[in-house]
CSV table of C-alpha atoms in Angstrom, one decimal:
chain,number,residue,atom,x,y,z
F,1,MET,CA,68.5,10.3,-46.9
F,2,GLY,CA,71.5,8.6,-48.5
F,3,ARG,CA,74.7,10.3,-49.6
F,4,MET,CA,74.2,12.1,-52.9
F,5,THR,CA,76.1,10.6,-55.8
F,6,THR,CA,76.7,12.4,-59.0
F,7,PRO,CA,75.5,10.6,-62.1
F,8,PRO,CA,77.8,10.2,-65.2
F,9,ARG,CA,78.0,13.4,-67.1
F,10,VAL,CA,77.3,13.8,-70.8
F,11,LEU,CA,77.9,16.9,-72.9
F,12,THR,CA,76.0,17.7,-76.1
F,13,ILE,CA,77.5,20.3,-78.5
F,14,ALA,CA,74.7,21.1,-81.0
F,15,GLY,CA,72.0,23.5,-82.1
F,16,SER,CA,68.9,24.5,-80.1
F,17,ASP,CA,65.5,23.4,-81.5
F,18,SER,CA,62.9,25.9,-80.4
F,19,GLY,CA,60.2,23.3,-81.0
F,20,GLY,CA,61.7,21.0,-78.4
F,21,GLY,CA,61.8,17.8,-80.5
F,22,ALA,CA,65.4,17.7,-81.8
F,23,GLY,CA,68.8,19.3,-81.1
F,24,ILE,CA,69.9,20.3,-77.7
F,25,GLN,CA,66.4,19.9,-76.3
F,26,ALA,CA,66.1,16.2,-77.5
F,27,ASP,CA,69.6,15.5,-76.2
F,28,LEU,CA,69.0,16.8,-72.7
F,29,LYS,CA,65.6,14.9,-72.5
F,30,THR,CA,67.3,11.7,-73.6
F,31,MET,CA,70.1,12.1,-71.1
F,32,LEU,CA,67.5,12.7,-68.3
F,33,ALA,CA,65.5,9.6,-69.4
F,34,LEU,CA,68.6,7.4,-69.3
F,35,GLY,CA,69.9,8.5,-66.0
F,36,VAL,CA,72.9,10.7,-66.8
F,37,HIS,CA,73.5,14.4,-66.2
F,38,GLY,CA,73.2,16.4,-69.4
F,39,MET,CA,75.2,19.5,-70.2
F,40,SER,CA,75.1,21.7,-73.3
F,41,VAL,CA,77.3,23.8,-75.5
F,42,ILE,CA,75.0,25.6,-78.0
F,43,ALA,CA,76.6,26.1,-81.4
F,44,ALA,CA,73.6,27.6,-83.2
F,45,VAL,CA,70.0,28.7,-82.5
F,46,THR,CA,67.3,27.6,-84.8
F,47,ALA,CA,63.8,28.9,-85.2
F,48,GLN,CA,61.9,25.8,-86.0
F,49,ASN,CA,58.6,24.0,-85.4
F,50,SER,CA,56.7,21.0,-86.6
F,51,LEU,CA,56.7,22.4,-90.2
F,52,GLY,CA,60.4,23.0,-90.6
F,53,VAL,CA,63.3,25.3,-89.9
F,54,GLN,CA,62.5,28.9,-90.4
F,55,GLY,CA,66.0,30.2,-89.8
F,56,TYR,CA,69.2,29.6,-87.9
F,57,TRP,CA,71.9,31.8,-86.3
F,58,GLU,CA,75.4,30.5,-85.5
F,59,LEU,CA,77.0,31.5,-82.2
F,60,PRO,CA,80.4,33.2,-82.5
F,61,PRO,CA,83.3,30.8,-82.2
F,62,GLU,CA,84.5,32.5,-79.0
F,63,ALA,CA,81.1,31.8,-77.4
F,64,VAL,CA,81.2,28.1,-78.3
F,65,ARG,CA,84.8,27.9,-77.1
F,66,ALA,CA,84.0,29.6,-73.8
F,67,GLN,CA,81.1,27.2,-73.2
F,68,LEU,CA,83.4,24.2,-73.9
F,69,ASP,CA,86.1,25.5,-71.6
F,70,SER,CA,83.6,26.2,-68.8
F,71,VAL,CA,82.1,22.8,-68.8
F,72,LEU,CA,85.2,20.7,-69.5
F,73,GLY,CA,87.5,22.8,-67.3
F,74,ASP,CA,85.3,22.5,-64.2
F,75,ILE,CA,82.8,19.6,-64.5
F,76,GLY,CA,84.3,17.3,-67.1
F,77,ALA,CA,82.3,14.7,-69.1
F,78,GLN,CA,82.2,10.9,-69.4
F,79,ALA,CA,80.9,11.1,-73.0
F,80,ILE,CA,80.4,13.9,-75.5
F,81,LYS,CA,78.0,14.1,-78.4
F,82,THR,CA,78.1,16.5,-81.3
F,83,GLY,CA,75.1,17.5,-83.5
F,84,MET,CA,74.5,20.6,-85.6
F,85,LEU,CA,77.7,22.6,-85.9
F,86,ALA,CA,76.5,24.8,-88.8
F,87,SER,CA,79.8,26.2,-90.2
F,88,SER,CA,83.5,25.4,-90.9
F,89,VAL,CA,84.8,27.6,-88.2
F,90,LEU,CA,82.5,26.1,-85.5
F,91,VAL,CA,83.4,22.5,-86.7
F,92,GLU,CA,87.1,23.5,-86.3
F,93,THR,CA,86.6,25.1,-82.9
F,94,VAL,CA,84.9,22.0,-81.6
F,95,ALA,CA,87.3,19.5,-83.2
F,96,GLU,CA,90.3,21.3,-81.7
F,97,VAL,CA,88.9,20.8,-78.2
F,98,LEU,CA,87.8,17.2,-78.9
F,99,ALA,CA,91.3,16.3,-80.0
F,100,GLY,CA,92.4,16.8,-76.4
F,101,VAL,CA,89.7,14.8,-74.6
F,102,THR,CA,89.8,11.1,-73.5
F,103,ALA,CA,86.0,10.7,-73.2
F,104,PRO,CA,84.3,8.8,-76.0
F,105,VAL,CA,82.8,11.1,-78.7
F,106,VAL,CA,79.7,10.4,-80.6
F,107,VAL,CA,79.4,12.4,-83.8
F,108,ASP,CA,76.0,12.8,-85.4
F,109,PRO,CA,77.1,14.4,-88.7
F,110,VAL,CA,74.0,16.6,-89.1
F,111,GLY,CA,73.6,17.8,-92.7
F,112,VAL,CA,69.8,18.4,-93.1
F,113,SER,CA,66.7,18.5,-91.0
F,114,LYS,CA,63.9,15.9,-91.1
F,115,HIS,CA,62.1,18.5,-93.4
F,116,GLY,CA,65.1,18.7,-95.8
F,117,ASP,CA,66.3,22.1,-94.5
F,118,SER,CA,70.1,22.4,-94.7
F,119,LEU,CA,71.8,22.8,-91.3
F,120,LEU,CA,75.5,22.6,-92.5
F,121,ALA,CA,77.2,25.1,-94.8
F,122,PRO,CA,78.3,23.2,-98.0
F,123,GLU,CA,81.9,24.2,-97.4
F,124,ALA,CA,81.8,22.8,-93.9
F,125,VAL,CA,81.3,19.2,-95.1
F,126,GLU,CA,85.0,19.0,-96.0
F,127,THR,CA,85.9,20.3,-92.5
F,128,VAL,CA,83.8,17.6,-90.9
F,129,LYS,CA,85.6,15.0,-92.9
F,130,ARG,CA,89.0,16.5,-92.2
F,131,VAL,CA,88.9,17.3,-88.5
F,132,LEU,CA,85.7,16.1,-86.8
F,133,LEU,CA,85.4,12.5,-87.9
F,134,PRO,CA,89.0,11.5,-86.9
F,135,ALA,CA,88.0,12.6,-83.3
F,136,ALA,CA,84.9,10.3,-83.3
F,137,THR,CA,84.5,7.1,-81.3
F,138,VAL,CA,81.3,6.5,-83.1
F,139,VAL,CA,79.8,8.4,-86.1
F,140,THR,CA,76.1,7.9,-86.9
F,141,PRO,CA,75.3,9.0,-90.4
F,142,ASN,CA,72.0,8.4,-92.1
F,143,LEU,CA,72.1,7.4,-95.8
F,144,TRP,CA,71.9,10.9,-97.1
F,145,GLU,CA,74.8,11.9,-94.8
F,146,VAL,CA,76.8,8.9,-95.9
F,147,GLU,CA,76.5,10.1,-99.5
F,148,GLN,CA,77.3,13.7,-98.5
F,149,LEU,CA,80.5,12.5,-96.7
F,150,THR,CA,81.7,9.8,-99.0
F,151,GLY,CA,79.9,9.9,-102.3
F,152,VAL,CA,78.7,6.3,-101.7
F,153,LYS,CA,75.0,6.0,-102.6
F,154,VAL,CA,73.2,3.2,-100.7
F,155,GLU,CA,70.4,1.7,-102.7
F,156,ASP,CA,69.9,-1.4,-100.6
F,157,ALA,CA,71.3,-3.3,-97.5
F,158,ASP,CA,74.0,-4.9,-99.7
F,159,ASP,CA,75.6,-1.4,-100.2
F,160,MET,CA,76.0,-0.8,-96.5
F,161,PRO,CA,79.3,-2.5,-95.9
F,162,ARG,CA,80.9,-0.4,-98.7
F,163,ALA,CA,79.4,2.7,-97.2
F,164,ALA,CA,80.7,1.8,-93.7
F,165,GLU,CA,84.2,1.2,-95.2
F,166,ALA,CA,84.1,4.6,-96.8
F,167,VAL,CA,83.1,6.3,-93.6
F,168,LEU,CA,85.7,4.4,-91.5
F,169,ALA,CA,88.3,5.6,-94.0
F,170,LEU,CA,87.7,9.1,-92.7
F,171,GLY,CA,89.0,8.2,-89.3
F,172,PRO,CA,86.3,7.4,-86.7
F,173,LYS,CA,86.8,4.2,-84.6
F,174,TRP,CA,83.2,2.9,-85.3
F,175,ALA,CA,80.6,3.7,-88.0
F,176,LEU,CA,76.9,3.2,-87.4
F,177,ILE,CA,75.2,3.4,-90.9
F,178,LYS,CA,71.5,4.0,-90.3
F,179,GLY,CA,69.4,2.2,-92.9
F,180,GLY,CA,66.0,3.5,-91.8
F,181,HIS,CA,65.4,5.2,-95.1
F,182,LEU,CA,65.7,1.9,-97.1
F,183,PRO,CA,62.5,0.0,-98.1
F,184,GLY,CA,61.7,-3.1,-96.1
F,185,GLU,CA,62.8,-3.9,-92.5
F,186,PRO,CA,65.1,-1.2,-91.2
F,187,VAL,CA,68.6,-2.5,-90.7
F,188,ASP,CA,71.6,-0.5,-89.3
F,189,LEU,CA,75.2,-1.6,-89.7
F,190,LEU,CA,77.7,-1.0,-86.9
F,191,THR,CA,81.3,-1.8,-87.6
F,192,ASP,CA,84.9,-0.9,-86.6
F,193,GLY,CA,86.3,-2.6,-89.6
F,194,SER,CA,86.9,-5.9,-87.9
F,195,SER,CA,83.6,-6.6,-86.0
F,196,ALA,CA,80.3,-6.0,-87.7
F,197,TYR,CA,76.8,-6.0,-86.1
F,198,ARG,CA,73.5,-5.8,-88.1
F,199,LEU,CA,70.9,-4.2,-85.9
F,200,THR,CA,67.2,-4.6,-86.9
F,201,ALA,CA,64.1,-3.0,-85.4
F,202,GLU,CA,60.5,-3.2,-86.2
F,203,ARG,CA,59.2,-0.4,-88.4
F,204,HIS,CA,56.6,1.7,-86.7
F,205,ASP,CA,54.0,3.3,-89.0
F,206,ASN,CA,54.3,6.7,-87.2
F,207,ARG,CA,55.1,9.9,-89.0
F,208,HIS,CA,56.0,11.6,-85.8
F,209,THR,CA,59.8,11.0,-85.9
F,210,HIS,CA,61.3,14.4,-85.5
F,211,GLY,CA,64.5,14.2,-83.5
F,212,THR,CA,65.3,10.5,-84.0
F,213,GLY,CA,69.0,11.1,-85.1
F,214,CYS,CA,69.7,13.5,-82.2
F,215,THR,CA,68.0,11.1,-79.8
F,216,LEU,CA,69.9,8.0,-81.0
F,217,ALA,CA,73.3,9.7,-80.8
F,218,SER,CA,72.6,11.1,-77.3
F,219,ALA,CA,71.4,7.7,-76.1
F,220,ILE,CA,74.6,6.1,-77.4
F,221,ALA,CA,76.7,8.7,-75.6
F,222,SER,CA,74.6,8.2,-72.4
F,223,TYR,CA,75.2,4.4,-72.4
F,224,LEU,CA,78.9,4.9,-73.1
F,225,ALA,CA,79.0,7.2,-70.1
F,226,LEU,CA,77.3,4.5,-68.0
F,227,GLY,CA,80.2,2.2,-68.9
F,228,GLU,CA,78.8,0.1,-71.8
F,229,ASP,CA,81.1,-0.8,-74.7
F,230,VAL,CA,80.2,0.6,-78.2
F,231,PRO,CA,78.1,-2.4,-79.4
F,232,ALA,CA,76.1,-2.7,-76.2
F,233,ALA,CA,75.6,1.1,-76.0
F,234,VAL,CA,74.3,1.2,-79.6
F,235,ARG,CA,72.0,-1.8,-79.0
F,236,GLN,CA,70.5,-0.3,-75.9
F,237,ALA,CA,70.2,3.2,-77.5
F,238,LYS,CA,68.3,1.6,-80.4
F,239,GLU,CA,65.9,-0.1,-78.0
F,240,TYR,CA,65.2,3.3,-76.4
F,241,VAL,CA,64.8,5.1,-79.7
F,242,THR,CA,62.5,2.4,-81.2
F,243,GLY,CA,60.2,2.9,-78.2
F,244,ALA,CA,60.4,6.6,-78.5
F,245,ILE,CA,59.4,6.4,-82.2
F,246,ALA,CA,56.5,4.0,-81.4
F,247,HIS,CA,55.2,6.6,-78.9
F,248,GLY,CA,55.9,9.7,-81.1
F,249,PHE,CA,53.0,12.2,-80.8
F,250,PRO,CA,51.4,14.9,-83.0
F,251,LEU,CA,52.5,18.4,-82.4
F,252,GLY,CA,51.6,21.5,-84.4
F,253,ALA,CA,50.5,21.1,-88.0
F,254,GLY,CA,53.5,19.0,-89.2
F,255,ILE,CA,55.8,16.2,-88.0
F,256,GLY,CA,55.6,15.6,-84.3
F,257,PRO,CA,58.5,14.5,-82.1
F,258,VAL,CA,59.5,11.1,-80.7
F,259,ASP,CA,58.5,10.7,-77.1
F,260,HIS,CA,61.7,11.0,-74.9
F,261,GLY,CA,59.7,10.2,-71.8
F,262,TRP,CA,58.0,7.0,-73.1
F,263,ARG,CA,59.5,4.7,-70.5
F,264,MET,CA,58.4,7.0,-67.6
F,265,ARG,CA,54.9,7.2,-69.1
F,266,ALA,CA,54.9,3.4,-69.7
F,267,ASP,CA,55.8,2.9,-66.0
F,268,ALA,CA,53.2,5.3,-64.7
């Protein structure tokens, strides 16, 4: 047996999804699938299933802070991903810690669930803009989140550069504007203000897409931890997520999840 080597370590700071398709659960499955060691700081607990979010409970800020200190103080991370942070005080707690880390930070500015359930207090949007986005290496808003953060409404692909500019003005190094909700071929725009990449993917006629946003952000963080630069990490993360969407499966009576283990099953 060879010497055991520790894989790159990736930390997710997000909410728990009891149905296992999104949130912390999606993050950890993605990290396992991509060959990194996943760790978690739970900011909120949701009661949710394939039909929607039935309720959520924030953890106390000291519990979130203690989890962060435990992981970062002893184990460290090669990349960090944030998801559902629920409230202003939790956004501030997390941002304060992130301001002191050198690892790349992927911010998924979670506003609502796939079912339209709000996962961020309205007053916390300003806090995300003020303290969280400036700490981000990459921020990954969908079109609704772009509008929530900047007021820019994206009607078609031509509006995406303006949306990206507005997001970059809030302080992240890179913005990935996800165009999946536009009609036609889905196009995402990745830019740091000087370089721009248009990333297309085939559209899969599959309604089982719960967890796509969490999965993409975690995949980007995983590839960054593995040493890829931002454009390469995003490109590879998109390939992984596109396959996961193609293999999404029914679960319960509503929207099923993407398949985080699709590559393992494809290889079997």
